[in-house]
Each structure stands twice: as structure tokens, then as C-alpha cells.
Short mmCIF file of C-alpha atoms and ligand atoms in Angstrom, two decimals:
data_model
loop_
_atom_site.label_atom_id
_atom_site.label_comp_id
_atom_site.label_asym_id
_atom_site.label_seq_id
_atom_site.Cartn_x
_atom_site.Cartn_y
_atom_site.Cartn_z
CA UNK A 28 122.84 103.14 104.55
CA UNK A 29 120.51 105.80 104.76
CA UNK A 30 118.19 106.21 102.65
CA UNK A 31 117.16 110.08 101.74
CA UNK A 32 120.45 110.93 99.23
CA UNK A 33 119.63 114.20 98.63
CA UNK A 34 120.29 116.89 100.83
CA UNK A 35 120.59 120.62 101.24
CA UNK A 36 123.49 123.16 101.42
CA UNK A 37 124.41 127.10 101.43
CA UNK A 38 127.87 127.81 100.35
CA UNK A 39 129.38 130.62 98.23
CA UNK A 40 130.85 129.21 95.21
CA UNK A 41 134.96 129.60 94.94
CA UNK A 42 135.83 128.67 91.39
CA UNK A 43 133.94 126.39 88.34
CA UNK A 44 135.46 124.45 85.94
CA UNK A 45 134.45 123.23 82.56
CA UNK A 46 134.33 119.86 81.81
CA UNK A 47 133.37 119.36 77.90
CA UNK A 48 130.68 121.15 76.59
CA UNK A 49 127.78 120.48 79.16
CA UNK A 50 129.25 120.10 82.60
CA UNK A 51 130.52 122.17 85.22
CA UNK A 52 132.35 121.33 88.37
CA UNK A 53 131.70 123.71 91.19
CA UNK A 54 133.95 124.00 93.83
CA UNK A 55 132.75 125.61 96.89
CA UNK A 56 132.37 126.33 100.64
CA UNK A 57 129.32 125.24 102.43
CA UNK A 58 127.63 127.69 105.47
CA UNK A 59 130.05 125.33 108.16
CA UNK A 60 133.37 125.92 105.92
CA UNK A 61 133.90 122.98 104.54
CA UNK A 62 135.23 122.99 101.25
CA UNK A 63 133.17 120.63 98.82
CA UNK A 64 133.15 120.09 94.84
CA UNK A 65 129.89 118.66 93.22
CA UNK A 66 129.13 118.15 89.63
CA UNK A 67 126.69 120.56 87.63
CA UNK A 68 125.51 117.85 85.05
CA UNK A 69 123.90 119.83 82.18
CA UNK A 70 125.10 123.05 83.09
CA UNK A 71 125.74 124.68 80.09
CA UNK A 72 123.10 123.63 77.96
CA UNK A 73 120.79 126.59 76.85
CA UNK A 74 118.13 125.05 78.66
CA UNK A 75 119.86 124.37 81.90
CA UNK A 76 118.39 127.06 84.57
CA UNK A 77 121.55 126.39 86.11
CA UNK A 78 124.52 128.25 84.97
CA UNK A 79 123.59 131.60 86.16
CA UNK A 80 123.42 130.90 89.39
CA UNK A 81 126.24 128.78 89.65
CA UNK A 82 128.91 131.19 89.00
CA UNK A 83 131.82 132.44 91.14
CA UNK A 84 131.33 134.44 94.25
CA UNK A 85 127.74 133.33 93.97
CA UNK A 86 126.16 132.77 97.28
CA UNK A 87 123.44 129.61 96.95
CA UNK A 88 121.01 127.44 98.36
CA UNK A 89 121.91 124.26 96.77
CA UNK A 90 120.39 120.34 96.67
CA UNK A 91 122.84 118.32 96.47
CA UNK A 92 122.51 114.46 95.59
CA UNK A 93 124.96 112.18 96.59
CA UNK A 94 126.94 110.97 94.07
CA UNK A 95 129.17 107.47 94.30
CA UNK A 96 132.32 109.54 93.53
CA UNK A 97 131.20 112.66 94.85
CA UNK A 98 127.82 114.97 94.51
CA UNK A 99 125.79 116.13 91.89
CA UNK A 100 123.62 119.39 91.82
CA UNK A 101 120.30 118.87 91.53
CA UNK A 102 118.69 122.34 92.04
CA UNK A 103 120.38 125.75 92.42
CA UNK A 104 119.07 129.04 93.41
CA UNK A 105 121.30 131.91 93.68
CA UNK A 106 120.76 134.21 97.16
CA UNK A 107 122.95 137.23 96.39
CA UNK A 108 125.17 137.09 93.05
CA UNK A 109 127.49 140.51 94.11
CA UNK A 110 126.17 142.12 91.29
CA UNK A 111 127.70 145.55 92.61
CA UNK A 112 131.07 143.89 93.54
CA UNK A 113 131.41 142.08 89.99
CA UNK A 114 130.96 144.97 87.90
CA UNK A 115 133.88 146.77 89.08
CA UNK A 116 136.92 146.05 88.41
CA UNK A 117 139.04 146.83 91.32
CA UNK A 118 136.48 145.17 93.87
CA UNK A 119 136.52 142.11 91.72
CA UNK A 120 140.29 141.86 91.97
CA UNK A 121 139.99 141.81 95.57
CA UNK A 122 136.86 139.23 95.46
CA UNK A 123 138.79 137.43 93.32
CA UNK A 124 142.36 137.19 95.61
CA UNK A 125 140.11 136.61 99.06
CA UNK A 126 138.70 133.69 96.83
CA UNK A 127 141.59 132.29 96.49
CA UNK A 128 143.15 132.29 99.81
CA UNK A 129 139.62 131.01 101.20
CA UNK A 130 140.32 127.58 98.54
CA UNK A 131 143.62 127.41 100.08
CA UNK A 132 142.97 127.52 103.24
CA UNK A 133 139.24 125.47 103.38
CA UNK A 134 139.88 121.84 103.66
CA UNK A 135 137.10 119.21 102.67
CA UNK A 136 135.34 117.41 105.45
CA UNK A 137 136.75 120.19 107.70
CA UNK A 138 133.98 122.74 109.08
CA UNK A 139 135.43 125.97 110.24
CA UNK A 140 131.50 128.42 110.36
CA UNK A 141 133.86 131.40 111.23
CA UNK A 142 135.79 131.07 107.76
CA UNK A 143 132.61 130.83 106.08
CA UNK A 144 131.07 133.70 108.29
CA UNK A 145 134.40 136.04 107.13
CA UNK A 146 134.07 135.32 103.76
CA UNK A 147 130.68 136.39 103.44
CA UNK A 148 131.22 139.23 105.17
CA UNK A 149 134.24 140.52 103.54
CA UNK A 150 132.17 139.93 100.17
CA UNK A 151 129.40 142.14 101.50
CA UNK A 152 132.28 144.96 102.62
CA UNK A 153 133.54 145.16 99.16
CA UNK A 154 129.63 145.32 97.75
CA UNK A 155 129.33 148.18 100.37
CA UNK A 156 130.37 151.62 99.11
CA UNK A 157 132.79 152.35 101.92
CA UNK A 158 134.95 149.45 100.41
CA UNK A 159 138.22 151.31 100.86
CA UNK A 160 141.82 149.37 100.36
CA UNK A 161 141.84 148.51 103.99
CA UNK A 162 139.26 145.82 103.30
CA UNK A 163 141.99 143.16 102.00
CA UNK A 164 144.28 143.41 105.17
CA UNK A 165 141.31 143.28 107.71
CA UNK A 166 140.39 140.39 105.65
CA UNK A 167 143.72 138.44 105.69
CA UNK A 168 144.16 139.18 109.30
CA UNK A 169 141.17 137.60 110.50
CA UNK A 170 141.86 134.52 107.84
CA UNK A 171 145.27 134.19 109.59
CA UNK A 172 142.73 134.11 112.97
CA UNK A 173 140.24 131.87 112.27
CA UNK A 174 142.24 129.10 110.49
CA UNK A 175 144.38 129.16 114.22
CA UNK A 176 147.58 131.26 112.53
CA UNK A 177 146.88 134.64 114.24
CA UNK A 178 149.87 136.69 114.92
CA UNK A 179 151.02 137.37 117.85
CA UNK A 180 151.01 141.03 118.77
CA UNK A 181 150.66 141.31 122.85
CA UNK A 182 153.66 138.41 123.72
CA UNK A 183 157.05 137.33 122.63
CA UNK A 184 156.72 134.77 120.44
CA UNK A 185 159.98 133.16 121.50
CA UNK A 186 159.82 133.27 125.01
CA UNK A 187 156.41 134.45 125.87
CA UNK A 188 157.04 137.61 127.89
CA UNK A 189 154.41 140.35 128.03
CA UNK A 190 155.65 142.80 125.22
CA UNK A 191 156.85 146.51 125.89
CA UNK A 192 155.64 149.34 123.92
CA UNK A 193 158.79 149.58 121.77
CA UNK A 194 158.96 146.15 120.97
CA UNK A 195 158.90 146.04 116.63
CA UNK A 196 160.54 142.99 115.74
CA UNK A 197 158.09 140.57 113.58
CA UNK A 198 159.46 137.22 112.72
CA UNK A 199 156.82 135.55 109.77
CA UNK A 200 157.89 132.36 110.80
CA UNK A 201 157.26 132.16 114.52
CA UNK A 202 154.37 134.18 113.82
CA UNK A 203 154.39 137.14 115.53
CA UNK A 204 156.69 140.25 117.51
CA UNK A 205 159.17 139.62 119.98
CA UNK A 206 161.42 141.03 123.01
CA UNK A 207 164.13 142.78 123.21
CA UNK A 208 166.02 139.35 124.29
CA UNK A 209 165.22 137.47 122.25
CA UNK A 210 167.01 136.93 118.59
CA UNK A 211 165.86 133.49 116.94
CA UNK A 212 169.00 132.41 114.62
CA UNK A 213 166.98 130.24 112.62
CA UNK A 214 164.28 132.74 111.12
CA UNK A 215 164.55 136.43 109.83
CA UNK A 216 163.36 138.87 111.82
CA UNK A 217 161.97 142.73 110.52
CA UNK A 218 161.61 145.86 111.73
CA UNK A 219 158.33 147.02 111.83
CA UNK A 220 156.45 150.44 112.15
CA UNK A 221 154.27 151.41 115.33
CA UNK A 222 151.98 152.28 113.23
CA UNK A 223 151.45 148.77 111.72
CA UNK A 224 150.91 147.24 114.92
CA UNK A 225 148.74 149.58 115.99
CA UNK A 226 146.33 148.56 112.74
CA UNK A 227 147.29 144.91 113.63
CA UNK A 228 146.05 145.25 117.35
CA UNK A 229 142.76 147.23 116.20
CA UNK A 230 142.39 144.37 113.57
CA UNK A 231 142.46 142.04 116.65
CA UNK A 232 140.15 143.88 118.80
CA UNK A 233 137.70 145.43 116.15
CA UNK A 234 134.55 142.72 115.28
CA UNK A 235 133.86 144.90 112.01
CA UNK A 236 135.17 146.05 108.37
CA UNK A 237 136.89 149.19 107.94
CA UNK A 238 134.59 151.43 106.95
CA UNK A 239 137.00 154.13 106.19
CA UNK A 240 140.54 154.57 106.00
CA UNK A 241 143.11 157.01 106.68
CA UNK A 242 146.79 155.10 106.45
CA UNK A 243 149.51 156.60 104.75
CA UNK A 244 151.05 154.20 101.14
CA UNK A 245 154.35 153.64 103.31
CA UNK A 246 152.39 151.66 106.45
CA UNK A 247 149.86 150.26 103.63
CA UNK A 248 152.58 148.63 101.62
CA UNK A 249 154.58 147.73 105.31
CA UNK A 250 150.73 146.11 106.54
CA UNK A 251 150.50 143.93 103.38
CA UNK A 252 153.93 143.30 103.13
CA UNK A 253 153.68 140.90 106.57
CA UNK A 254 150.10 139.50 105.94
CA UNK A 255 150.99 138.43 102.14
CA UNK A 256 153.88 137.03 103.50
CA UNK A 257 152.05 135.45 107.14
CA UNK A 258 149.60 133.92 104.24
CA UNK A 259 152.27 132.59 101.90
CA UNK A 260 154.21 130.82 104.57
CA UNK A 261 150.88 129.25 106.11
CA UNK A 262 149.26 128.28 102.10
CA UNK A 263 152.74 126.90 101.17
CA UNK A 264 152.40 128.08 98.14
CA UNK A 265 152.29 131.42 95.73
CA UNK A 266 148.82 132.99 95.89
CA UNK A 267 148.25 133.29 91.88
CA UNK A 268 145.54 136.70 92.00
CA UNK A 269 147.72 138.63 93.99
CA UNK A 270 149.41 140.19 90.94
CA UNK A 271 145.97 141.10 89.36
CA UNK A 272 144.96 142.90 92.21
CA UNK A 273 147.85 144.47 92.94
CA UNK A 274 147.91 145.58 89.36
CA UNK A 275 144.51 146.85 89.25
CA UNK A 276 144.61 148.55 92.49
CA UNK A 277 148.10 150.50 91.85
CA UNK A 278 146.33 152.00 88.69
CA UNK A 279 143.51 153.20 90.50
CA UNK A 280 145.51 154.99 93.26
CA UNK A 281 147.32 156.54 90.46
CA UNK A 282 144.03 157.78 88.71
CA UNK A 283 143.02 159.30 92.23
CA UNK A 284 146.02 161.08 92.77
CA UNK B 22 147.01 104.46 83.73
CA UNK B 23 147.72 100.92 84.11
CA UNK B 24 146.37 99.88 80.02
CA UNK B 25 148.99 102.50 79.01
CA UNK B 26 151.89 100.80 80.83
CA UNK B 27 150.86 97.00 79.09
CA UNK B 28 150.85 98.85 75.79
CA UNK B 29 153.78 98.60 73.72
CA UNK B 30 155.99 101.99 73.93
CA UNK B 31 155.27 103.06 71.01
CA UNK B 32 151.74 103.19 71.50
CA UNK B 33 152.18 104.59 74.86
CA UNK B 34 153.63 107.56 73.84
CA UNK B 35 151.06 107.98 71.15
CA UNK B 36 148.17 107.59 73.76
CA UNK B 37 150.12 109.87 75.99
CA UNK B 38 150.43 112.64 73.42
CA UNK B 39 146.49 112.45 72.23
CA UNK B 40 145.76 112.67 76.13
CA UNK B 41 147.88 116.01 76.38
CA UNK B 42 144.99 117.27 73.92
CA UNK B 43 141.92 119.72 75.34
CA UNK B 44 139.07 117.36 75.91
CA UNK B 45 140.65 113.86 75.21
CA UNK B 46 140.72 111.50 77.92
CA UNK B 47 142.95 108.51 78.82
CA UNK B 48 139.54 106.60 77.15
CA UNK B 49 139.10 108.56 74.00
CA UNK B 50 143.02 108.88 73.73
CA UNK B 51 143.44 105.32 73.67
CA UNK B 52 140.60 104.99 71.23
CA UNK B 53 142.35 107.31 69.01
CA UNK B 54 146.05 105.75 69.13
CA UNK B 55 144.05 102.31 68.02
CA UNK B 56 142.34 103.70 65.40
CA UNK B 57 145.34 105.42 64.00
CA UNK B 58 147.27 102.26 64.31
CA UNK B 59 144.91 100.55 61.74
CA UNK B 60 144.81 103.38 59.27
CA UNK B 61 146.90 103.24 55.41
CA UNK B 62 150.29 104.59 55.81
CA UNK B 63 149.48 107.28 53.74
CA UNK B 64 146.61 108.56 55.69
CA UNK B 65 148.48 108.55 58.35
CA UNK B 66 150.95 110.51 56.75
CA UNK B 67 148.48 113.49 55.89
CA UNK B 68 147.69 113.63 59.27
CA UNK B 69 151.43 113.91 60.57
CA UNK B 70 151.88 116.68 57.90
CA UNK B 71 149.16 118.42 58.40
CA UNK B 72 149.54 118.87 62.11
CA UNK B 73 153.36 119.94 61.31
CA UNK B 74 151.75 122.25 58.97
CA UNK B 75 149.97 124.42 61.47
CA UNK B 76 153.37 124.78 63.17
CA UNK B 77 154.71 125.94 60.19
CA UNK B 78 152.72 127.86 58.32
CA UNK B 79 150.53 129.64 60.90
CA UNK B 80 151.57 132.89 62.30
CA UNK B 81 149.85 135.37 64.33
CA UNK B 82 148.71 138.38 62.39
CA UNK B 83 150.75 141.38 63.49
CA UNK B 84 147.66 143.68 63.84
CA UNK B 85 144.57 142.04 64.67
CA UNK B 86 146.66 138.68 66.31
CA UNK B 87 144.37 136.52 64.82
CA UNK B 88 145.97 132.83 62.79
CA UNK B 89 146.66 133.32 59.85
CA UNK B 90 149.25 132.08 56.65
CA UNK B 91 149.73 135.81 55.48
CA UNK B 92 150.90 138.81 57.51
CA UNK B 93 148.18 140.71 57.75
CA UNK B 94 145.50 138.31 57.42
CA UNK B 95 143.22 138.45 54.63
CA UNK B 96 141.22 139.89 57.21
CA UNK B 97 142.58 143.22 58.20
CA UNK B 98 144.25 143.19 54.06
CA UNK B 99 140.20 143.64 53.67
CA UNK B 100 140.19 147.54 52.19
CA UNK B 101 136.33 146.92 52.08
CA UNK B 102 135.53 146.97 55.85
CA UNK B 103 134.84 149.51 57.72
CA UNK B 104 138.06 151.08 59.69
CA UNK B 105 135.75 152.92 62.00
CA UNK B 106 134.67 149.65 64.28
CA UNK B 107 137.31 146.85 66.17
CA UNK B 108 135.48 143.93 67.53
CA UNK B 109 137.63 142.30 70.26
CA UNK B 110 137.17 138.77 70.86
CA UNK B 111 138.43 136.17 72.80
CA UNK B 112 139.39 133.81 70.26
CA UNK B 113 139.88 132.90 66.70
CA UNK B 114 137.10 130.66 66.32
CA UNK B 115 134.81 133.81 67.74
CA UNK B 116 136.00 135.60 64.57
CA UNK B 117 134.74 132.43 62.19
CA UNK B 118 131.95 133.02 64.37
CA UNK B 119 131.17 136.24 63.72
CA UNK B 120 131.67 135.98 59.90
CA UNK B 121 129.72 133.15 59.33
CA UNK B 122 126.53 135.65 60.86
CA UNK B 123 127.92 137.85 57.95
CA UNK B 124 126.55 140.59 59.72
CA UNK B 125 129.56 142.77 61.16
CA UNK B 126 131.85 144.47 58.16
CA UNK B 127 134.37 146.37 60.90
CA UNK B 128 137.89 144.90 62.16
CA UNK B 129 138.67 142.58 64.63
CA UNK B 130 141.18 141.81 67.39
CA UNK B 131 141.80 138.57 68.85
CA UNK B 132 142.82 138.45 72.48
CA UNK B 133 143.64 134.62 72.65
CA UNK B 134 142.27 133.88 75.92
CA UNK B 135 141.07 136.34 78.76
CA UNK B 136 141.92 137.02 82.58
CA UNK B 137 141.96 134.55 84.83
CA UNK B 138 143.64 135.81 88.39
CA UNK B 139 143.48 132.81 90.06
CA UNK B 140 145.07 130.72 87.48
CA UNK B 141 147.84 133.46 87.36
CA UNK B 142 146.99 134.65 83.48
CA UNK B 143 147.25 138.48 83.42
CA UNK B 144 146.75 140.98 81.28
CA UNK B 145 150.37 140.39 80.18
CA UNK B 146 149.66 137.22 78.56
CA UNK B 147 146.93 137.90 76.47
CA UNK B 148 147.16 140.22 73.56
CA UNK B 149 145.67 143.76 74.99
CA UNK B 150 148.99 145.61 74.66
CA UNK B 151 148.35 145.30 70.86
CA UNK B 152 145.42 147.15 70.74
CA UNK B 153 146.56 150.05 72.03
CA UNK B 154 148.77 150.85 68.43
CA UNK B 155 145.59 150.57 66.45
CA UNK B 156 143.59 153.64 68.47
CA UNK B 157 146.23 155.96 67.83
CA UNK B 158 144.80 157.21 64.99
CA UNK B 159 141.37 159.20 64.06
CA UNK B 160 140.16 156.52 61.86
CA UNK B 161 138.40 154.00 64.88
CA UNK B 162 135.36 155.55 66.52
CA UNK B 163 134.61 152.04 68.07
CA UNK B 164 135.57 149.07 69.73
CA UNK B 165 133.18 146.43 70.75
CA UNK B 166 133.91 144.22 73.53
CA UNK B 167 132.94 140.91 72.41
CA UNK B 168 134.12 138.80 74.98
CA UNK B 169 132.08 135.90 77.01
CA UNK B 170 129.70 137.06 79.19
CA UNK B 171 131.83 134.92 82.34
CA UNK B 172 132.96 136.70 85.35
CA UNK B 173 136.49 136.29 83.72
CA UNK B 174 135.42 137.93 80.54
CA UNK B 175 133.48 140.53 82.45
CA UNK B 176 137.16 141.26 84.18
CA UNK B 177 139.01 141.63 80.81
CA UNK B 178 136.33 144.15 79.19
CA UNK B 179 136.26 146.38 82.31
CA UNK B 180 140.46 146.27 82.33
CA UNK B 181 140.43 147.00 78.45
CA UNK B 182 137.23 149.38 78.84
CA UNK B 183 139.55 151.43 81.56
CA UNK B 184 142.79 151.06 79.46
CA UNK B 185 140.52 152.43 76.09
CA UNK B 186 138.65 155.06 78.04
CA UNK B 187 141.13 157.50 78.47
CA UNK B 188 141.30 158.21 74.71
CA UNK B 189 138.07 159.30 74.20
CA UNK B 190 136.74 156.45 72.10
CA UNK B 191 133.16 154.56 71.95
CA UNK B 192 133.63 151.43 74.00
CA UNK B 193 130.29 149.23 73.77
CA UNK B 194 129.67 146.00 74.86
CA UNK B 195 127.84 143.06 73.04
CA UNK B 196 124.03 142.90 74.75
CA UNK B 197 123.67 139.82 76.89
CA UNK B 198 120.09 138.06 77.01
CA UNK B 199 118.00 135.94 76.18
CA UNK B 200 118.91 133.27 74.25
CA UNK B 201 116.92 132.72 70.67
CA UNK B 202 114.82 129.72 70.93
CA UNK B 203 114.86 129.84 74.70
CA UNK B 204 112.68 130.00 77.14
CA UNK B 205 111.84 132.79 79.30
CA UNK B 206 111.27 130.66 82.16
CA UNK B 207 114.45 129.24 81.92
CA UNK B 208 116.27 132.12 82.32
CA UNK B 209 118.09 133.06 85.87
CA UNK B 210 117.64 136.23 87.44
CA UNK B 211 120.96 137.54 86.06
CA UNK B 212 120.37 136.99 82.53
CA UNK B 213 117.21 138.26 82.84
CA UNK B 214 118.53 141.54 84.80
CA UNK B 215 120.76 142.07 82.02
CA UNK B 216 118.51 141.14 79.24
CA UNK B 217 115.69 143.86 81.16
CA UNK B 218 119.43 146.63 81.02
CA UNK B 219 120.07 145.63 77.31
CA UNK B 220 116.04 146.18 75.70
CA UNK B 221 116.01 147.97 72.54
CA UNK B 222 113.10 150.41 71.48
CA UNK B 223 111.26 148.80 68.75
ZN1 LIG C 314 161.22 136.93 124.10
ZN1 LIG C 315 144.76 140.49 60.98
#
């Protein structure tokens, strides 16, 4: 067995837990995107040094002891807490929702760097101030990409032909457009705009954030419509912050307009 | 799991139940269910009853939301306090809270829990839609957001601070800090930050 027990870790923290009066559990994702949950022993005494910097979205350089069961924190130092990001209210929602797909879709004992990589990122986009509402699509696009769910947007996903320009059938399921030819049986299949495969291509070719953005509600709601629903059929289950966000972000377009 | 299936039915269910409670383990439950077991009948009895009780007789008060036997409360039936100010708080035991400082002499409003997105609790299922009635007239000039200083309570002020704002009302927040008796030291760089946004000219 080796014999050094503690070791070192940077990870952005995805959700805490109380557990009585003085502990904490911390879930979160370590710099290689694995998912890991260690115990904050302490935490929320008044003269733990700890609490601060273990909250969510938190990104931290962490010393981890290994535990029997499972880890224990043994020091904590926050890097960047997202101070801009957490005190507003619609960029939180978003934080919040991308949070929640990166829990689903992290896996212990499972390194993915990319995932951790886009998470970070996106959490630095939305700190930025050209966060704009195409931040959360970009975002869910890539997620689709790097956990090996990318949709298909250049060949049939049926039958594998190279697609023609008017091709604008998207089947969730299979995961992707197809041809003219071809009409699965088994899975719905939806019409869908030029325009929102044009975004979805430029997703797939463009390395960076949107730093601005110019689409119209219609191909907005049409773009989310398919990634909320890519996401829900890969996660297997109901993504809880969606409605929040949603929520929060309706009532701000409304305020602009 | 396995000491509750040896356990006669009876007791099962009672260790069950007392497990279903915040905070009590399968250890502490069973500790409890023994423990109740060798109590007087009677004592027993006052314990049944008084947990029926608070089904009963507690209600939520229909303006401030807060627990309470009489609708209003005693609280907000108060013609002494000062109509001007509505503290909004989290929970009922933040109003004891509050009291017991002796300090504050305004209103309050009890939210019963705050946002939490990613457990699916909205603003829907707390009580923020019954504020709203109470700042239709002249009378309130404030409403402090008392709420924990947690990311989630954070969420909740700014939602009710936006929802408020609109009407032209004082919205102020409690000051977050330092903690009395602590240590500068110990502090992280957030508290601190907001402590250093919060100072007060002496
Ligand atoms: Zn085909
Ligand atoms: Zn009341």
C-alpha cells in the first residue's frame, strides 16, 4: 500500500450537501473530469477556514486525504469563486443548469480533461460581459461532443450518405439529420430550420464562446428545443434547473424588450 | 438495515418512521424506538398527542406565512411594530431568531425554504407570491432580505430583489461579515470581500 495518503487536486465544485451541523459533503469534478465526493469534516464551524471556499461553482486547489470510505478535505483554497457570475441572477441560472448537466454526465473514476476544460470555460463566458443567451447552447453542444454524443450534422445518420444542402430532418434518437431516403419507423423525426443547422455546424467548427449574438426567439427556442432534448435522452433523466433558468431568462428578455 | 428486519414489526415501523426524520439515522432512530419502548404509557401518550397536535393546531399565518395557532399570528396582530419594515426570512425558527436579539420591531415574512434549481424547488414552492399583497400599499418603505448568505439564498434575494424592484421600494440586504468572536485570520477571501463592501462609518 502506498504510503503518502494525502494528495492534491483542482476541481470546480458541483453541488455540497449538509450533513448535521458541522459537515459538508462536496461533490465535485477534478482538472481530468472525474467526478469525486470527499468529506469537509468541520466545515461549518465558525472557525473552520473552510466553508467559503468550498462552495458551488468554486474552482479549488484541494488536499485531499484518503479516507477508508472515501476522502476527506484537508486544506482548501479557493482559485476563482465567480464572484461576477454569482451575483446575477440570470448568469447564475445558467451556472447553475450547466452544473447540473456536468453531475450528470461526469462519472467517478472516469477522466474526460475536455469536460473539465468546457466547464471551466463556459463558467468564465458567463463571468465575461459578452455572456449573451447563446452561451447555454454552445455549451450543451460541445457537452453532447465531448462525452462522445455529438450530433450528426454532415451524414445521414441512418445510412451514412454525405448530406445535401436541403436535408432538415433531425431524429433525437439516432442522433443527428438524415437523407431524403431514409425514414426510421422506430424514432420521430422533426423538421428543422436551416438556420439551426447552420448554428449547429458553426458550433462544430468554432473552438470559442459566442461572444455576441444575433438569432432571432423562433431559431433560439427551435436550437434549444433539440439540445434539451439530445441532453435528456443521453442523462436519462429530467434535468431539474432547467425550469429556473428558463424562468429567469424569459423575464429578462421581457424587461429588454 | 438488517437489525430493523430481526426487530419485531412493530418496532420496525417505529424505527422506520424516526429514520424518515431530518438528521436521525438508522443508529439514532433505533436508539430512539428503544428508548420509547421503555417509557410509562402515559409519557408516551403526551408525546403521541403532542406530535398530532402540531398537525392540528398549527396553521400558516395568512400574511406573514409564518406557524402559528391564530390567524394572523400574534405576530403581525402586533399594532405596536412598525408597518414601515418586512424582514423576509427563510424560516420560522429565523423569526425566534430574530426576536430573541429583541432588536428589530418591523414585520416579518417567512419564505419556508429558498431556491434550489437543481433540486427542482422554484420560486413556486416557496412563499414569494405572498409578499407581493403586502407592498401594495404606502405603508412599507422596506423590506430586508434576511436570507442565508448561501449561493441558494443569494439566488432567492436577487429573484425577490427583481420581483420588489419594480415598485419603487427600499430593498436592503442583511450585511455579511465577520463573525463576532471570530478570527480575522480565519476568515476566507469572500467573507472578507464582503465584510470590506458592508463597513459602516463609525
Ligand atoms: Zn440516409
Ligand atoms: Zn403572521
Amino acid at each position: 500500500m502506498s504510503g503518502n495518503r494525502l494528495y492534491r487536486v483542482e476541481g470546480l465544485v458541483l453541488k455540497t450537501s449538509f450533513l448535521g451541523d458541522r459537515d459538508v459533503l462536496v461533490t465535485l469534478i477534478a482538472s481530468d473530469g472525474s467526478k469525486l465526493t470527499a468529506m469537509a469534516w468541520g466545515a461549518r464551524k465558525l472557525t473552520s477556514r473552510k466553508m467559503g471556499h468550498i462552495e458551488q461553482l468554486n474552482q479549488i486547489d484541494v488536499t485531499l486525504y484518503r479516507g477508508r470510505n472515501m476522502p476527506s478535505i484537508s486544506q482548501v483554497q479557493s482559485m476563482d469563486n465567480f464572484q461576477i457570475l454569482k451575483g446575477n441572477l440570470e448568469r447564475l441560472s445558467q451556472s447553475l443548469y450547466i452544473t447540473e448537466l456536468v453531475d450528470g454526465f461526469a462519472m467517478e473514476a472516469n477522466s474526460n480533461p475536455e469536460l473539465y476544460t468546457l466547464f471551466l470555460d463556459c463558467l468564465h463566458a458567463l463571468q465575461d460581459s459578452n455572456a449573451n443567451h447563446m452561451i447555454v447552447p454552445f455549451f450543451q453542444f460541445n457537452l453532447l461532443s465531448v462525452c462522445g454524443h455529438m450530433p450528426e450534422l454532415y451524414r445521414c445518420v441512418e445510412c451514412g450518405h454525405v448530406l445535401d444542402s436541403y436535408s432538415n430532418r433531425f431524429c433525437i434518437e439516432l442522433g443527428g439529420l438524415l437523407c431524403d431516403n431514409c425514414k426510421p419507423e422506430l424514432w420521430r423525426v422533426r423538421f428543422v430550420n436551416d438556420d439551426t443547422i447552420d448554428i449547429l455546424r458553426l458550433f462544430n467548427s468554432s473552438p470559442n464562446f459566442p461572444r455576441s449574438s444575433t438569432t432571432s426567439e423562433d431559431i433560439y427556442r427551435e436550437l434549444r428545443s433539440i439540445l434539451d432534448k439530445s441532453i435528456r435522452y443521453w442523462l436519462d433523466k429530467d434535468v431539474q434547473s432547467s425550469d429556473f433558468m428558463d424562468h429567469v431568462g424569459r423575464y429578462s428578455r421581457e424587461q429588454v424588450v | 438495515m438488517n437489525d430493523q428486519v430481526s426487530a419485531p414489526s412493530p418496532v420496525a415501523r417505529l424505527i422506520r418512521e424516526l429514520n424518515r426524520l431530518p438528521g436521525i439515522g438508522i443508529k439514532s432512530a433505533q436508539r430512539l424506538a428503544y428508548y420509547i419502548i421503555r417509557l410509562p404509557s402515559e409519557e408516551v401518550e403526551g408525546i403521541a398527542e403532542s406530535i398530532l397536535g402540531v398537525k392540528d393546531k398549527i396553521i400558516y399565518c395568512s400574511v406573514c406565512q409564518n406557524l402559528t395557532e391564530v390567524d394572523p399570528c400574534e405576530l403581525c396582530n402586533d399594532p405596536h411594530r412598525n408597518n414601515g419594515i418586512i424582514c423576509v426570512v427563510e424560516e420560522p425558527l429565523d423569526v425566534l431568531a430574530i426576536e430573541r436579539a429583541g432588536f428589530y420591531k418591523g414585520y416579518y415574512h417567512v419564505l419556508h425554504g429558498v431556491v434550489s434549481p437543481m433540486n427542482g424547488i422554484g420560486p413556486g414552492d416557496l412563499r414569494i407570491k405572498e409578499l407581493l399583497p403586502r407592498l401594495n400599499n404606502d405603508a412599507v418603505k422596506e423590506v430586508i432580505l434576511g436570507v442565508n448568505p448561501t449561493l441558494e439564498g443569494d439566488a432567492t434575494s436577487m429573484y425577490i430583489q427583481r420581483l420588489i424592484s419594480p415598485l419603487g421600494i427600499k430593498v436592503t440586504n442583511l450585511a455579511r461579515g465577520l463573525p463576532i468572536g471570530g478570527q480575522l485570520e480565519y476568515a476566507d477571501a469572500v467573507t472578507l470581500n464582503r465584510a470590506y463592501q458592508g463597513r459602516i462609518e463609525l
